[in-house]
Coordinates of C-alpha atoms in Angstrom, one line a residue:
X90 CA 129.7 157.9 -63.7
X91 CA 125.9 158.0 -63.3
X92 CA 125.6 160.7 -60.8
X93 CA 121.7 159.7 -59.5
X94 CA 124.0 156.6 -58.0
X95 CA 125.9 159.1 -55.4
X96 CA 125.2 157.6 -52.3
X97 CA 122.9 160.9 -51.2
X98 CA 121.8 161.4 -54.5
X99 CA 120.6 157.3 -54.6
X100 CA 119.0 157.6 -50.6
X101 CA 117.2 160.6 -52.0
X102 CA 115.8 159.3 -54.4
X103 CA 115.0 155.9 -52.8
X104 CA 113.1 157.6 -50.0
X105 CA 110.8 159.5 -52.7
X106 CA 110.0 156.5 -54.7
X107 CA 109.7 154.3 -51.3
X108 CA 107.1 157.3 -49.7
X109 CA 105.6 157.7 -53.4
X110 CA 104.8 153.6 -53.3
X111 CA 103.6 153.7 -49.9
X112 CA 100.9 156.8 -50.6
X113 CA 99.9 155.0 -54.0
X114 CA 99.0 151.3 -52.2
X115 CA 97.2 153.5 -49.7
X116 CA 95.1 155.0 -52.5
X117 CA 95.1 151.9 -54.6
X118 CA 91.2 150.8 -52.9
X119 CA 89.7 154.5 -54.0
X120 CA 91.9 155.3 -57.4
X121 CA 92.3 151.9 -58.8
X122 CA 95.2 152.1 -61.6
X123 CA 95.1 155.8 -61.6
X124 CA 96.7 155.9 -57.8
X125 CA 100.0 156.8 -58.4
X126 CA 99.2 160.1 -60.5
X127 CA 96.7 160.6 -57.8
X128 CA 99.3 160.5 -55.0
X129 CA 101.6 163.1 -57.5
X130 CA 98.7 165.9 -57.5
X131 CA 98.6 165.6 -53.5
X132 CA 102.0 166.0 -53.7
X133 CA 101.6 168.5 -55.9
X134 CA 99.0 170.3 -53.6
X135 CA 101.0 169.3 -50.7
X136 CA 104.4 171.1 -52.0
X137 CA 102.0 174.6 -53.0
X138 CA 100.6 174.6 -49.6
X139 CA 103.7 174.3 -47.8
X140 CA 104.9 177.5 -50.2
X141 CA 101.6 179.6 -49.2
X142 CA 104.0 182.0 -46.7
X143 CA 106.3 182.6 -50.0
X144 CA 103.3 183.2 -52.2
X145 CA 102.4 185.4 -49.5
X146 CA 105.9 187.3 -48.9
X147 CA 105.9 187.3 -53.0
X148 CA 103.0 189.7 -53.0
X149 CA 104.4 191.9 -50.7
X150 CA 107.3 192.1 -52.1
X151 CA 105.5 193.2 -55.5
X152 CA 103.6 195.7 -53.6
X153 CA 106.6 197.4 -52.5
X154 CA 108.0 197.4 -55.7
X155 CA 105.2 198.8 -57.3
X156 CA 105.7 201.6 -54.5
X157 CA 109.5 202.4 -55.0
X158 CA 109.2 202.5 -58.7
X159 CA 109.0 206.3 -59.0
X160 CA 112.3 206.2 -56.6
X161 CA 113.8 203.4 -59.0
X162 CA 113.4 205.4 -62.3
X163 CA 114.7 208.5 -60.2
X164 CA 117.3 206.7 -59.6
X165 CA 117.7 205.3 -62.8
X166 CA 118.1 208.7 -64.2
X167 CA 120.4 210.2 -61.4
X168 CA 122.9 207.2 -62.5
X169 CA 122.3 207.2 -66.0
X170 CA 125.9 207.3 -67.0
X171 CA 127.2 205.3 -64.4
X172 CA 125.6 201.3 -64.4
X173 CA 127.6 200.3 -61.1
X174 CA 126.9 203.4 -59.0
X175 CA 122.9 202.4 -60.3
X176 CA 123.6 198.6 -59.5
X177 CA 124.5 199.9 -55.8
X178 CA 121.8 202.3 -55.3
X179 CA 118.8 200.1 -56.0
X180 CA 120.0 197.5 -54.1
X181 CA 120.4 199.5 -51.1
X182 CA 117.0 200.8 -52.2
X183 CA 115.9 197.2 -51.7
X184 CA 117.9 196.6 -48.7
X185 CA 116.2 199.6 -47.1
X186 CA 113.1 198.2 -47.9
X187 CA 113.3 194.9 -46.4
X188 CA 112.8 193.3 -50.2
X189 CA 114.9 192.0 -53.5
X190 CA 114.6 192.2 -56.8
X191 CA 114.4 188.9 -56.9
X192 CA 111.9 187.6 -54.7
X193 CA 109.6 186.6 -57.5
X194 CA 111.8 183.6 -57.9
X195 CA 111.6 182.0 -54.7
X196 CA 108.3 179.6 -55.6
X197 CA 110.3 178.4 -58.5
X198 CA 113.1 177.6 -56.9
X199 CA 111.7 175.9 -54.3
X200 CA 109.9 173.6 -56.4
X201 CA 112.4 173.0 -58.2
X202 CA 114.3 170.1 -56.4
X203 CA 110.7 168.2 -56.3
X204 CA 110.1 168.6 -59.6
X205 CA 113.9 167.2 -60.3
X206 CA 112.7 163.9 -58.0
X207 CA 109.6 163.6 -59.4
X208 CA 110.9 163.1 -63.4
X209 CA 114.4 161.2 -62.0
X210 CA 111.6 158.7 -59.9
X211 CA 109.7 158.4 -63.3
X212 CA 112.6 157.8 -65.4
X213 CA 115.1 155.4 -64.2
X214 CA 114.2 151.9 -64.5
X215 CA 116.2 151.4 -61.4
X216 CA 116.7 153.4 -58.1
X217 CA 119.0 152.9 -55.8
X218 CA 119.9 149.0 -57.0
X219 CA 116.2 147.9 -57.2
X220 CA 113.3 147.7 -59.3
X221 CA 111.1 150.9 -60.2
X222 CA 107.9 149.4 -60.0
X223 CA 106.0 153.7 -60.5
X224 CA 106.8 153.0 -64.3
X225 CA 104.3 150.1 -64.4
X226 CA 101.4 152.8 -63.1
X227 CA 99.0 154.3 -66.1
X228 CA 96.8 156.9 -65.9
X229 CA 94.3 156.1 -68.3
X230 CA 96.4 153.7 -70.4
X231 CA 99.2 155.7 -70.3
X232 CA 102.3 154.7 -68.4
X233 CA 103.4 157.9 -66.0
X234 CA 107.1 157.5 -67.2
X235 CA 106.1 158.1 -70.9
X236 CA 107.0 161.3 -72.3
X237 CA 105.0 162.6 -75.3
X238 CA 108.0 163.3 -77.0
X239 CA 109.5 159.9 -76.3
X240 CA 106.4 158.5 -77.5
X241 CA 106.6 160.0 -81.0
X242 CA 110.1 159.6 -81.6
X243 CA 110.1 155.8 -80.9
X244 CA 107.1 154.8 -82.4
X245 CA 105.2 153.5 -79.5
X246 CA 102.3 157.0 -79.0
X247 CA 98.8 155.3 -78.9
X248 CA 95.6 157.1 -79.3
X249 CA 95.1 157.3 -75.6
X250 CA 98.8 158.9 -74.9
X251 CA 97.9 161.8 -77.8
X252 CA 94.0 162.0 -75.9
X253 CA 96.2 162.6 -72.7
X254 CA 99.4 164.1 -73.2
X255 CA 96.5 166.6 -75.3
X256 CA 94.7 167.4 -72.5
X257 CA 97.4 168.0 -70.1
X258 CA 99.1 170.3 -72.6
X259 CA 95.9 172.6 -73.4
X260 CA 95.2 172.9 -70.4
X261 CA 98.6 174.2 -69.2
X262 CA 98.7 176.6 -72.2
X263 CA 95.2 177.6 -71.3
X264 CA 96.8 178.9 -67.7
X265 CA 99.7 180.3 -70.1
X266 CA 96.9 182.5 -71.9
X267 CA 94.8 183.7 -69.3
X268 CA 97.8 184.7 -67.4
X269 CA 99.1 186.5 -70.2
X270 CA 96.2 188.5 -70.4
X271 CA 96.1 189.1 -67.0
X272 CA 99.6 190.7 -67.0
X273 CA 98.9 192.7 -69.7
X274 CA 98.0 196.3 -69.4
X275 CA 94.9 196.3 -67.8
X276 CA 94.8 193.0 -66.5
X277 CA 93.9 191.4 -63.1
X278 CA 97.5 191.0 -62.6
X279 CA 98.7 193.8 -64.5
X280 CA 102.0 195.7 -63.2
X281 CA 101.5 199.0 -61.6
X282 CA 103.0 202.0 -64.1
X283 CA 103.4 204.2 -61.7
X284 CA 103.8 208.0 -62.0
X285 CA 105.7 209.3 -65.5
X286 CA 109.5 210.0 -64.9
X287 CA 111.1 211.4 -67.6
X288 CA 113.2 208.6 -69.5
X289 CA 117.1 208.3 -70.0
X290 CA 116.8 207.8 -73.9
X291 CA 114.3 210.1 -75.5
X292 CA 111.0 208.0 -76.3
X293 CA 111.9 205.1 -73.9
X294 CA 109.0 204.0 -71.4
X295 CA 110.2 204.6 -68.2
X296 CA 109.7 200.4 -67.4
X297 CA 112.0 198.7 -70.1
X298 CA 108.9 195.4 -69.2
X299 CA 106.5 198.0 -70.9
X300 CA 107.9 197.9 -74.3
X301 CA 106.0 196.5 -77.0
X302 CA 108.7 193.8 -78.2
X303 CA 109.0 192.8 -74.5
X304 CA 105.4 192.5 -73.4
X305 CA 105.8 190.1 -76.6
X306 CA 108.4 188.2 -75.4
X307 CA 106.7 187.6 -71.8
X308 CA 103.8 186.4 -73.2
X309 CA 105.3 184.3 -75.3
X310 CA 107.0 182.9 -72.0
X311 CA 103.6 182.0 -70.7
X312 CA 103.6 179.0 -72.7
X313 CA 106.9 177.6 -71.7
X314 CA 105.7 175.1 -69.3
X315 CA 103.4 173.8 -72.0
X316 CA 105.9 173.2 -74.2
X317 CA 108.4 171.4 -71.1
X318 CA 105.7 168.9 -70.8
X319 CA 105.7 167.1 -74.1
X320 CA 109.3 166.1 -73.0
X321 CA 109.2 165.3 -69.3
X322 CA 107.9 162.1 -68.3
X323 CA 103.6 161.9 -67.6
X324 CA 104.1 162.3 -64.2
X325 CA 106.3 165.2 -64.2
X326 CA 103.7 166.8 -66.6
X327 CA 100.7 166.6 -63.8
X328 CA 103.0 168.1 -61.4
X329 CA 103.7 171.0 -63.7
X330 CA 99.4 171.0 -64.7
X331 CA 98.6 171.3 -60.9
X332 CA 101.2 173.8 -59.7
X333 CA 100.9 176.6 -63.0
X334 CA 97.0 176.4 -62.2
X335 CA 97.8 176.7 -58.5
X336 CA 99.9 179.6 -59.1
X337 CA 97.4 181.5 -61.3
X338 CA 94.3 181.4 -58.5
X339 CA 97.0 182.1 -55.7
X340 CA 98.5 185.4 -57.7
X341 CA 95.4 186.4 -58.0
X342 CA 93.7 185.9 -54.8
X343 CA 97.1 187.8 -53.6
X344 CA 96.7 190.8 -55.6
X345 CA 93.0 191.2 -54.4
X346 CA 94.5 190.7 -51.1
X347 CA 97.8 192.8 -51.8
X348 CA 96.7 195.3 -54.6
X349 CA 99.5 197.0 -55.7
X350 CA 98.2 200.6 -55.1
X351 CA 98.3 199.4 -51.6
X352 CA 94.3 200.1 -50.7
X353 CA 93.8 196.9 -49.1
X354 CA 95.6 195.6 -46.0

């Protein structure tokens, strides 16, 4: 059973691609063929915006963190032998604090279900019994449900989907690189390291993120997203172009605004 044709799954879905039609005849006049990727960056812009007070509650949250690190490796080392009893007392840390662990994870979430519409709207012929007239829309020759991926694989890539798909990917990876040199030691959006605590195993950094072969493996995640837009559809890929650029300026505007030795206010 195709679950996209679940009666809420289907009306979800109808109501995107019927509000996604509308916005594109709307900018049809000014954007000509390129309207419909048009109308996916304002959503894309529309969707960050909305998420400004969790970008904002994000940085706080990372502020306090970098704060309660010296209590967290205390802690770490009162409850060295004993994971659960450490487990329970930095998440009552947390609870005290007003803040989780996990709080970095809300924009991502969040976006989440949108970006699930937005590839399911440029995938499906169909939707909800009719038509899906989104996958005749181009953006500069190339059809928004095309997936670079797709393309090579059956034989149909053209010069102007490698020009494109090219673009969007460099310039994703490009936010991948300068963001992992800003989290790097020393960088713009470099983690706090707080004051030395003595270390459970002998030679350990006292932040597990600060070893060498993690630091590698974190960059390396920068590039992810660049690397899930050669297989989602065209469309899918601007969403993920306008929201990892969107969520490099806004990290750090935030940590000017919210820097992590707590100077500003």
């Amino acid at each position: 059973m195709d679950p996209l044709a679940l009666p809420p799954v289907a009306a979800v879905l109808d109501a995107a691609y019927r509000a996604l039609m509308g916005l594109t005849h709307l900018l049809e006049p000014v954007a000509g063929t390129g309207a419909a990727a048009a109308v996916v960056v304002l959503v894309t812009l529309a969707v960050r915006s909305a998420l400004i007070p969790v970008g904002v509650a994000q940085a706080r949250g990372e502020r306090t963190r970098a704060r309660l690190a010296p209590r967290l490796a205390a802690l770490q080392q009162q409850h060295r032998d004993d994971p659960a009893a450490l487990q329970r007392a930095t998440m009552a840390l947390y609870a005290e604090e007003g803040t989780s662990p996990f709080a970095g994870c809300l924009p991502v979430l969040a976006q989440a279900p949108v970006v699930g519409v937005v590839y399911a709207v440029f995938v499906h012929p169909r939707i909800a019994g009719h038509g899906n007239d989104l996958l005749g829309h181009t953006l500069l020759g190339v059809p928004l449900g095309d997936s670079l991926l797709g393309s090579l694989t059956g034989g149909t890539a053209t010069v102007a989907t490698l020009a494109v798909f090219g673009v969007l990917v460099a310039a994703i990876a490009a936010v991948g690189e300068l963001t992992r040199r800003s989290v790097a030691p020393g960088g713009a959006l470099a983690s706090s390291p707080g004051p030395a605590v003595d270390p459970a195993p002998a030679g350990a950094p006292a932040n597990p993120l600060a070893a060498p072969g993690m630091q590698r493996v974190l960059g390396a995640l920068q590039f992810l997203t660049a690397a899930v837009a050669c297989v989602v559809p065209l469309a899918a890929g601007l969403y993920l172009l306008v929201t990892v650029w969107w969520t490099y300026a806004q990290r750090l505007v935030l940590r000017r605004r919210f820097p992590l030795d707590g100077s500003a206010r």
